PDB file of C-alpha atoms and ligand atoms in Angstrom:
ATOM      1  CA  UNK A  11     131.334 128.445  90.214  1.00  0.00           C
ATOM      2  CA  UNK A  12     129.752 126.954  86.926  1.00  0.00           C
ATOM      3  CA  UNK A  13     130.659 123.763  88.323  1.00  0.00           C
ATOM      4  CA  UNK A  14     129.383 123.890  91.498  1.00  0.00           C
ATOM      5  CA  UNK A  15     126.104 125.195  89.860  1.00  0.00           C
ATOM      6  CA  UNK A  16     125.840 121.863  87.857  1.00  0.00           C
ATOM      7  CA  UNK A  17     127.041 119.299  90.457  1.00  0.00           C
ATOM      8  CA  UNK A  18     124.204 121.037  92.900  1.00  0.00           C
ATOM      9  CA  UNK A  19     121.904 121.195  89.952  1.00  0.00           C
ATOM     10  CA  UNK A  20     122.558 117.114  88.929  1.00  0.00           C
ATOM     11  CA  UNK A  21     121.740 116.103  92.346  1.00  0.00           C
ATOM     12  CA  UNK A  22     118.399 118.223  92.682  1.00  0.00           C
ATOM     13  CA  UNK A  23     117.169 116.393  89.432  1.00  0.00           C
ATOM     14  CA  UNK A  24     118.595 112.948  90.710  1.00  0.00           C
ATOM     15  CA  UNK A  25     117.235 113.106  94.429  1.00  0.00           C
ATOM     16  CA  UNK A  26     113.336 112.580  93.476  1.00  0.00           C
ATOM     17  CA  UNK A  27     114.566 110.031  90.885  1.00  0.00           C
ATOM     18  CA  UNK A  28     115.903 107.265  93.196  1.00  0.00           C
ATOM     19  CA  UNK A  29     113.239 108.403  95.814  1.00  0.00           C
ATOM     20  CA  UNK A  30     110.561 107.051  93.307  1.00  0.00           C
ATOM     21  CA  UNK A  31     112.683 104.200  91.877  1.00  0.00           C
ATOM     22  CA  UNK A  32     112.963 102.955  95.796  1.00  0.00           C
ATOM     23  CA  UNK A  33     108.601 103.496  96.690  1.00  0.00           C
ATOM     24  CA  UNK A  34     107.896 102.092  93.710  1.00  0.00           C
ATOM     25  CA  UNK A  35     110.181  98.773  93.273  1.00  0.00           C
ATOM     26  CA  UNK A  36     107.547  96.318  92.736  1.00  0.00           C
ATOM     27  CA  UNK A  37     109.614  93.457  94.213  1.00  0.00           C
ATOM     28  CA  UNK A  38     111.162  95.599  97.913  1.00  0.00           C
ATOM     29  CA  UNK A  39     110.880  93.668 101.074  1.00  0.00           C
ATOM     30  CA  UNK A  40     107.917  94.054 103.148  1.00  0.00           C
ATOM     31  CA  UNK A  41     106.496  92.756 106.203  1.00  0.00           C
ATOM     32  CA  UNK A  42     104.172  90.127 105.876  1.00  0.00           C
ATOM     33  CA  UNK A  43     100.667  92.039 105.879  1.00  0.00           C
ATOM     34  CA  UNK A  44      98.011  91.285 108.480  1.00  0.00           C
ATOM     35  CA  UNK A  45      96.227  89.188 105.661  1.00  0.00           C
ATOM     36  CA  UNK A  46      99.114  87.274 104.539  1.00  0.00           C
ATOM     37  CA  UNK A  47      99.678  86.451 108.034  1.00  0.00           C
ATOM     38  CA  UNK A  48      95.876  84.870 108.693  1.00  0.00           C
ATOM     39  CA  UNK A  49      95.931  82.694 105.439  1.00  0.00           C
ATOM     40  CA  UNK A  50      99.133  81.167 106.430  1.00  0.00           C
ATOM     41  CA  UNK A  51      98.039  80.544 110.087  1.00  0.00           C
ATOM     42  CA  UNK A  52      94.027  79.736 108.945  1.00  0.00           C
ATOM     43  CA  UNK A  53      93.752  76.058 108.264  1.00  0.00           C
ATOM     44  CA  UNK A  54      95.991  73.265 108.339  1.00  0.00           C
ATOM     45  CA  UNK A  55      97.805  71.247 105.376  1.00  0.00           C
ATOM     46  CA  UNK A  56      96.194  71.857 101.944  1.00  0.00           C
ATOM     47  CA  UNK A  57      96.063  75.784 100.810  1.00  0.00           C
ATOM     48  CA  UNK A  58      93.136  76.585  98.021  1.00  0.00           C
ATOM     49  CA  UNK A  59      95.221  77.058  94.471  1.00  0.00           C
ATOM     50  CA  UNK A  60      94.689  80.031  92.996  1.00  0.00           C
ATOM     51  CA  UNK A  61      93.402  79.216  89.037  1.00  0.00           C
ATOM     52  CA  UNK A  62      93.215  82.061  85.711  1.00  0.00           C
ATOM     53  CA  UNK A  63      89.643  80.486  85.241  1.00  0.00           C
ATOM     54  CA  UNK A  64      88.999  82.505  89.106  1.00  0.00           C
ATOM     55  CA  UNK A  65      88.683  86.374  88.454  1.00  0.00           C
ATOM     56  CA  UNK A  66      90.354  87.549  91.448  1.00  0.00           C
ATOM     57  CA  UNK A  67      93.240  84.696  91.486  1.00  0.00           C
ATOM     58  CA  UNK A  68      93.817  85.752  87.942  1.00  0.00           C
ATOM     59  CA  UNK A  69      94.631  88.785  89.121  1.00  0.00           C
ATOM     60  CA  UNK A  70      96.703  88.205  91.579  1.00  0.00           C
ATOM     61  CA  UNK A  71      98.752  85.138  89.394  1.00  0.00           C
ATOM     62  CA  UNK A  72      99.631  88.353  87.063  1.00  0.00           C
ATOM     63  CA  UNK A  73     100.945  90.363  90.143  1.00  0.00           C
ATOM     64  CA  UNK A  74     104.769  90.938  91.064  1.00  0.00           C
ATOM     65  CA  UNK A  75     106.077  89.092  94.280  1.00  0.00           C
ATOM     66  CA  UNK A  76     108.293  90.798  96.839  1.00  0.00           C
ATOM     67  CA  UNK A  77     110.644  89.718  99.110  1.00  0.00           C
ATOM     68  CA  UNK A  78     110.310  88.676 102.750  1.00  0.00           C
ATOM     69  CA  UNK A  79     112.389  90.344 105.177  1.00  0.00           C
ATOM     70  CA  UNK A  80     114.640  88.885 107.523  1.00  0.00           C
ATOM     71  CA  UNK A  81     112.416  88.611 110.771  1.00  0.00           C
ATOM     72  CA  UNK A  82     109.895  86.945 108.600  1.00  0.00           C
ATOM     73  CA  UNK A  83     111.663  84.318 107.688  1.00  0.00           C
ATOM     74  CA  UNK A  84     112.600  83.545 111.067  1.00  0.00           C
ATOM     75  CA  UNK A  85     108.748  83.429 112.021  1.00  0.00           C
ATOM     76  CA  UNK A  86     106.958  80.448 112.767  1.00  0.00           C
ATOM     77  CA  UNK A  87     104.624  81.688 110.023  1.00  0.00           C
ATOM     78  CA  UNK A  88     107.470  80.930 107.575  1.00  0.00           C
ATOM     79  CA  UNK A  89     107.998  77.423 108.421  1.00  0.00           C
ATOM     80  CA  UNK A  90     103.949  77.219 108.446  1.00  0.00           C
ATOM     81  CA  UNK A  91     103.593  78.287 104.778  1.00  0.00           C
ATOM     82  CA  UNK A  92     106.810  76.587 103.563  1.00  0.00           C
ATOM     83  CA  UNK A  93     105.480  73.034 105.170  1.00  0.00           C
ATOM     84  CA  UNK A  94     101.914  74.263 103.530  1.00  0.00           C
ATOM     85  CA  UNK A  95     103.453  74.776  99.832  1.00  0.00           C
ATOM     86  CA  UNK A  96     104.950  71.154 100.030  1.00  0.00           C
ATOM     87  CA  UNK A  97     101.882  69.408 101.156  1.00  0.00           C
ATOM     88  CA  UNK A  98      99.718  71.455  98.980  1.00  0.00           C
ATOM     89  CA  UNK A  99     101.440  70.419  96.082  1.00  0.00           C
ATOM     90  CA  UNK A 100     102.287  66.762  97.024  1.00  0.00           C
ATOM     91  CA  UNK A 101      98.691  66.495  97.682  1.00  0.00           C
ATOM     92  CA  UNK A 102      96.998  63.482  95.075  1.00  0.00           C
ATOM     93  CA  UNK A 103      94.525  66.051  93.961  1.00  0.00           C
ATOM     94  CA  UNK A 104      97.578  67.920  92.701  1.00  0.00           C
ATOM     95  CA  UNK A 105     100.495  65.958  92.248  1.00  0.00           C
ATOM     96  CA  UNK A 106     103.020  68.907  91.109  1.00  0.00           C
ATOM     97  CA  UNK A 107     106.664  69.399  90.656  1.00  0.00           C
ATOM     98  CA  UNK A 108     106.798  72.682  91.796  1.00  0.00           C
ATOM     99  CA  UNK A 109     104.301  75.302  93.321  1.00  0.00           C
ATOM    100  CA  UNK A 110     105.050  79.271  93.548  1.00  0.00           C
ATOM    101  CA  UNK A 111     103.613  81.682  96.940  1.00  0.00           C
ATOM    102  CA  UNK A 112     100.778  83.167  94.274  1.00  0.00           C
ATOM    103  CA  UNK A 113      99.448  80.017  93.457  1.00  0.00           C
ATOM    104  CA  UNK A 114      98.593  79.936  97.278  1.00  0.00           C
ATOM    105  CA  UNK A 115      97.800  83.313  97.323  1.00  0.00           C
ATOM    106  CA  UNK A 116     100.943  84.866  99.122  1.00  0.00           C
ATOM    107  CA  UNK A 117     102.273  87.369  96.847  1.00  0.00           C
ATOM    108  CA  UNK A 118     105.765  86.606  97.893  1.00  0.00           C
ATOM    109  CA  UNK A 119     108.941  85.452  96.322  1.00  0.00           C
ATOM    110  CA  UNK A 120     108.924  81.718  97.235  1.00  0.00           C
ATOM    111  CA  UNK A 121     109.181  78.490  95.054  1.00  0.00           C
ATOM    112  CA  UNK A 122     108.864  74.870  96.634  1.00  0.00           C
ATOM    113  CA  UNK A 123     110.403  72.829  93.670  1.00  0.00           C
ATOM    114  CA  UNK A 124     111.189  68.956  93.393  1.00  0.00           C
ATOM    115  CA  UNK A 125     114.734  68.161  93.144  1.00  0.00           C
ATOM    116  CA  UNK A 126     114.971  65.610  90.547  1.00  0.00           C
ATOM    117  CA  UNK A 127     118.815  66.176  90.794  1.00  0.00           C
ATOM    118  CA  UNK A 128     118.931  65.059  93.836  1.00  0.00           C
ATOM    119  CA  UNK A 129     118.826  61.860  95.909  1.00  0.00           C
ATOM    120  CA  UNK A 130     115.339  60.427  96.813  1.00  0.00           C
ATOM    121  CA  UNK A 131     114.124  63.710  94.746  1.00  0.00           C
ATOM    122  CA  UNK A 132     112.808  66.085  97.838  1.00  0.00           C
ATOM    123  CA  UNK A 133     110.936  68.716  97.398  1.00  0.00           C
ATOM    124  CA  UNK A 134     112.553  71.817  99.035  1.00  0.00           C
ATOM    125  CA  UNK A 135     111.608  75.622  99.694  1.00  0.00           C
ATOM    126  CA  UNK A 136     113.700  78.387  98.396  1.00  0.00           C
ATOM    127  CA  UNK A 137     112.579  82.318 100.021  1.00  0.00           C
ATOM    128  CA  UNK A 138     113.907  85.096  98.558  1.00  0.00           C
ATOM    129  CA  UNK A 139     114.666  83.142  95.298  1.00  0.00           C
ATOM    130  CA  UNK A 140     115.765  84.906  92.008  1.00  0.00           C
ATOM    131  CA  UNK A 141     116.959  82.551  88.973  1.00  0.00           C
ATOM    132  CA  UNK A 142     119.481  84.145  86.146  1.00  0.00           C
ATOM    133  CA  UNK A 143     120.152  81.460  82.524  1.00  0.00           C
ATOM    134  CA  UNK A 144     123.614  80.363  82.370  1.00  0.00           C
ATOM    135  CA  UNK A 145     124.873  80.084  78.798  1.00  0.00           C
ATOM    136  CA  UNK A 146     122.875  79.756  75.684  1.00  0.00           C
ATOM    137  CA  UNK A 147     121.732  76.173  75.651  1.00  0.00           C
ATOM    138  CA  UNK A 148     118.135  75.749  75.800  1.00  0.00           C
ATOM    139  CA  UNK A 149     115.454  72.663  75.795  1.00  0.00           C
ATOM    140  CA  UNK A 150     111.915  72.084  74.567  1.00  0.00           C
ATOM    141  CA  UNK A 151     109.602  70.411  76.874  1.00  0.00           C
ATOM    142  CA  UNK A 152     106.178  69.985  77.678  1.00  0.00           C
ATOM    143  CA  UNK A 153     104.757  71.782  80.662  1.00  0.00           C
ATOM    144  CA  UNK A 154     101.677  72.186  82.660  1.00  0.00           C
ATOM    145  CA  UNK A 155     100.643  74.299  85.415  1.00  0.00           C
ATOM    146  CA  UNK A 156      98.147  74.001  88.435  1.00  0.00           C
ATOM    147  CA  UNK A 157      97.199  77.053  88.149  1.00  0.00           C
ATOM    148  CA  UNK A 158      96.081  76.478  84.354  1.00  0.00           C
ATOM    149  CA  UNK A 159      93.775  73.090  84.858  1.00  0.00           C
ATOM    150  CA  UNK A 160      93.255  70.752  81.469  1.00  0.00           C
ATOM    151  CA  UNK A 161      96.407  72.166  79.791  1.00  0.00           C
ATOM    152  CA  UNK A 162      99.538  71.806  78.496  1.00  0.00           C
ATOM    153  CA  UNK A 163     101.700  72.912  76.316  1.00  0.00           C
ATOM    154  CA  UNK A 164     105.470  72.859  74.899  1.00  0.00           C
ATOM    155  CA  UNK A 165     107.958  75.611  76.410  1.00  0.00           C
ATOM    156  CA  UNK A 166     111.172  76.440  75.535  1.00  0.00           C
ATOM    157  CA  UNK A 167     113.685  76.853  78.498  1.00  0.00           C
ATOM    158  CA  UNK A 168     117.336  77.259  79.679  1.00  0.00           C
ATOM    159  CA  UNK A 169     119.014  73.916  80.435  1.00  0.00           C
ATOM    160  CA  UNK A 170     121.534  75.501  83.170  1.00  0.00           C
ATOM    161  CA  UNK A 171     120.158  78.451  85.643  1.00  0.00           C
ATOM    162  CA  UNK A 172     122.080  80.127  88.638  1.00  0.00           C
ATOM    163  CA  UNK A 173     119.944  79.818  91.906  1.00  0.00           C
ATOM    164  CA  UNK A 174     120.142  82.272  94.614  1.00  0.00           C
ATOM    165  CA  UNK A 175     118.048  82.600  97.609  1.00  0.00           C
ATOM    166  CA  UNK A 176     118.298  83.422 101.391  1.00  0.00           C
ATOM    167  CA  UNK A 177     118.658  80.256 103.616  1.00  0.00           C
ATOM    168  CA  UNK A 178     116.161  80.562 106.021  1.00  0.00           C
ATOM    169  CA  UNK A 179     117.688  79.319 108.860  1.00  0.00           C
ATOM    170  CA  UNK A 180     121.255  81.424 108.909  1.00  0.00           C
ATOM    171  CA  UNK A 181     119.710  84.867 106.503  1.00  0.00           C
ATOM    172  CA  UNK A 182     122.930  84.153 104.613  1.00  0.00           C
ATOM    173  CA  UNK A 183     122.555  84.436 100.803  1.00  0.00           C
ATOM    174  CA  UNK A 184     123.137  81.122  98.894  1.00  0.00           C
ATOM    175  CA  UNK A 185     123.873  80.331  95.274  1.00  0.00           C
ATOM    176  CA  UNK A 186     124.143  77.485  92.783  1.00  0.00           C
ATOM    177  CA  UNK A 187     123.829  76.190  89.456  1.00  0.00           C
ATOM    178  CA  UNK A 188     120.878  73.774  88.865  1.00  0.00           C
ATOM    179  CA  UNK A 189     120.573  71.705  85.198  1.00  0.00           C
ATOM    180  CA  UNK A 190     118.116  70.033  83.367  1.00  0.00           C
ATOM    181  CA  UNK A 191     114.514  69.374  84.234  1.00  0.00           C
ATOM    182  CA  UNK A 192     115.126  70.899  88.065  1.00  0.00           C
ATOM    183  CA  UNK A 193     116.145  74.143  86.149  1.00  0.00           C
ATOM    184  CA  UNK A 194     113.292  73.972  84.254  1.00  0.00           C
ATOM    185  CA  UNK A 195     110.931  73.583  86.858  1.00  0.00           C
ATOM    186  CA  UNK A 196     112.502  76.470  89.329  1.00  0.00           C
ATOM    187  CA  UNK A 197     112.356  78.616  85.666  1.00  0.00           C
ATOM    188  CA  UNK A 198     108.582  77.875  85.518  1.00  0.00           C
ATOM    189  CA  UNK A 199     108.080  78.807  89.291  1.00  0.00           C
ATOM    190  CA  UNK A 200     110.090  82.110  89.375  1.00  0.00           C
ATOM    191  CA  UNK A 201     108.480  82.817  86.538  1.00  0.00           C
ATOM    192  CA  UNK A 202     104.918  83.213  88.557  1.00  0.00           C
ATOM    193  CA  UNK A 203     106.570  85.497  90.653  1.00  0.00           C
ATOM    194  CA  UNK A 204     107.300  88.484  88.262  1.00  0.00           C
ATOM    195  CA  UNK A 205     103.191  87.319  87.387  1.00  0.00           C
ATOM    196  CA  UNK A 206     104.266  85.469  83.875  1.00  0.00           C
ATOM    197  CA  UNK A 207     102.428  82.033  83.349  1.00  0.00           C
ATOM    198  CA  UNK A 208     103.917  79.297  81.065  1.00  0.00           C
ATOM    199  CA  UNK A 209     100.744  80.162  78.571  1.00  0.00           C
ATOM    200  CA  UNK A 210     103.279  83.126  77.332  1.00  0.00           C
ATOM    201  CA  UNK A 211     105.673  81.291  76.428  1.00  0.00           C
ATOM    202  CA  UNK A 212     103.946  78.436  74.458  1.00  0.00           C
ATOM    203  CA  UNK A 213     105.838  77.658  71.384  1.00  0.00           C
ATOM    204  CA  UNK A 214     103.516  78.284  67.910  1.00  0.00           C
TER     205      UNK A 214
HETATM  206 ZN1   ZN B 314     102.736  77.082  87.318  1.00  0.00          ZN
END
C-alpha cells in the first residue's frame, strides 16, 4: 500500500514536469509560420542580412532556432531558402564562408557552410543540423561575421566536430566528422542558432 501511494504520488509530481519541459523546448519542430513562409517566397536571390548594429535583427540573432519538420523540408519553400542562403552569401557584397537561417531572418536550424574539405570547395546546406566537439584538440583563428560588419577577432575552436543533420531529400538522419577550418566554420554557424555570436567568444 505505501508503495503504491509513492509510485502514484512520483508520477503526479512528474506528469506536469515533462508537460512543461516538452511546451517549452526552445529548439521543438514547428511548422514554418505564415511569415517565415512569405520572406522565403518574397523576392528572388539576395535575402537582407540581419546585423547587431539593427535593433530588431539584434534581437532576433540572440534568439534560439528550432527545427523544421519533415513536410517542410520537402516543400518547395525549402529548396527556395536553401538556394537563397547560398547566393546570399556568395554574393560580392558578402563574400562569406558560411551563413546561418537568423542571419536571413528565419529562426530555424539551418547552416549553408563552404566545404573547404572538399573538392572544388561547394558550399552546401545542412537542415536540422546540430554539431557536438570530438576530442580535446582545439585551434586559434581569426574570425569574422556578416552579421558583425568592420570586425574581427581571434576565436578559439574545436579542430574535429561530429555533424548531424536530416538529408533533405530522403528525412533520413546523417552524420559525420568534419576537421579543420570546415569544422570551424559549421562551429561558428551552429553557434548563431542557439543565438551566440563569435563576439562571446573573443579571446582577451
Ligand atoms: Zn556569423
Amino acid at each position: 500500500m505505501i508503495s503504491s501511494l509513492i509510485s502514484r504520488a512520483s508520477i503526479i509530481v512528474a506528469l506536469p514536469l515533462v508537460l512543461l519541459a516538452c511546451s517549452t523546448d526552445p529548439y521543438a519542430a514547428k511548422p514554418l509560420t505564415a511569415e517565415e513562409l512569405n520572406l522565403i517566397r518574397n523576392g528572388e536571390g539576395l535575402m537582407r542580412v540581419t546585423t547587431i548594429d539593427n535593433e530588431a535583427d539584434s534581437l532576433l540573432l540572440r534568439s534560439k532556432s528550432t527545427f523544421f519538420i519533415d513536410e517542410d523540408l520537402r516543400s518547395e519553400e525549402y529548396a527556395i531558402l536553401a538556394g537563397r542562403m547560398v547566393a546570399t552569401v556568395t554574393d560580392p557584397s558578402q563574400d562569406g564562408v558560411g551563413i546561418a537561417g537568423p542571419q536571413v531572418g528565419i529562426l530555424r536550424r539551418v547552416v549553408a557552410v563552404q566545404r573547404f574539405d572538399k573538392e572544388g570547395e561547394p558550399f552546401e546546406v545542412y537542415p536540422n543540423v546540430h554539431i557536438e566537439p570530438v576530442g580535446d584538440e582545439r585551434q586559434i583563428g581569426s574570425e569574422g561575421c556578416l552579421s558583425v560588419p568592420d570586425m574581427r577577432g581571434e576565436v578559439e575552436r574545436y579542430s574535429k566536430i561530429r555533424l548531424m543533420y536530416t538529408d533533405p531529400v530522403s528525412l533520413e538522419p546523417v552524420e559525420e566528422l568534419v576537421e579543420g577550418f570546415t569544422a570551424v566554420i559549421f562551429q561558428h554557424e551552429c553557434d548563431h542558432l542557439d543565438g551566440i555570436l563569435y563576439i562571446d567568444r573573443i579571446l582577451e
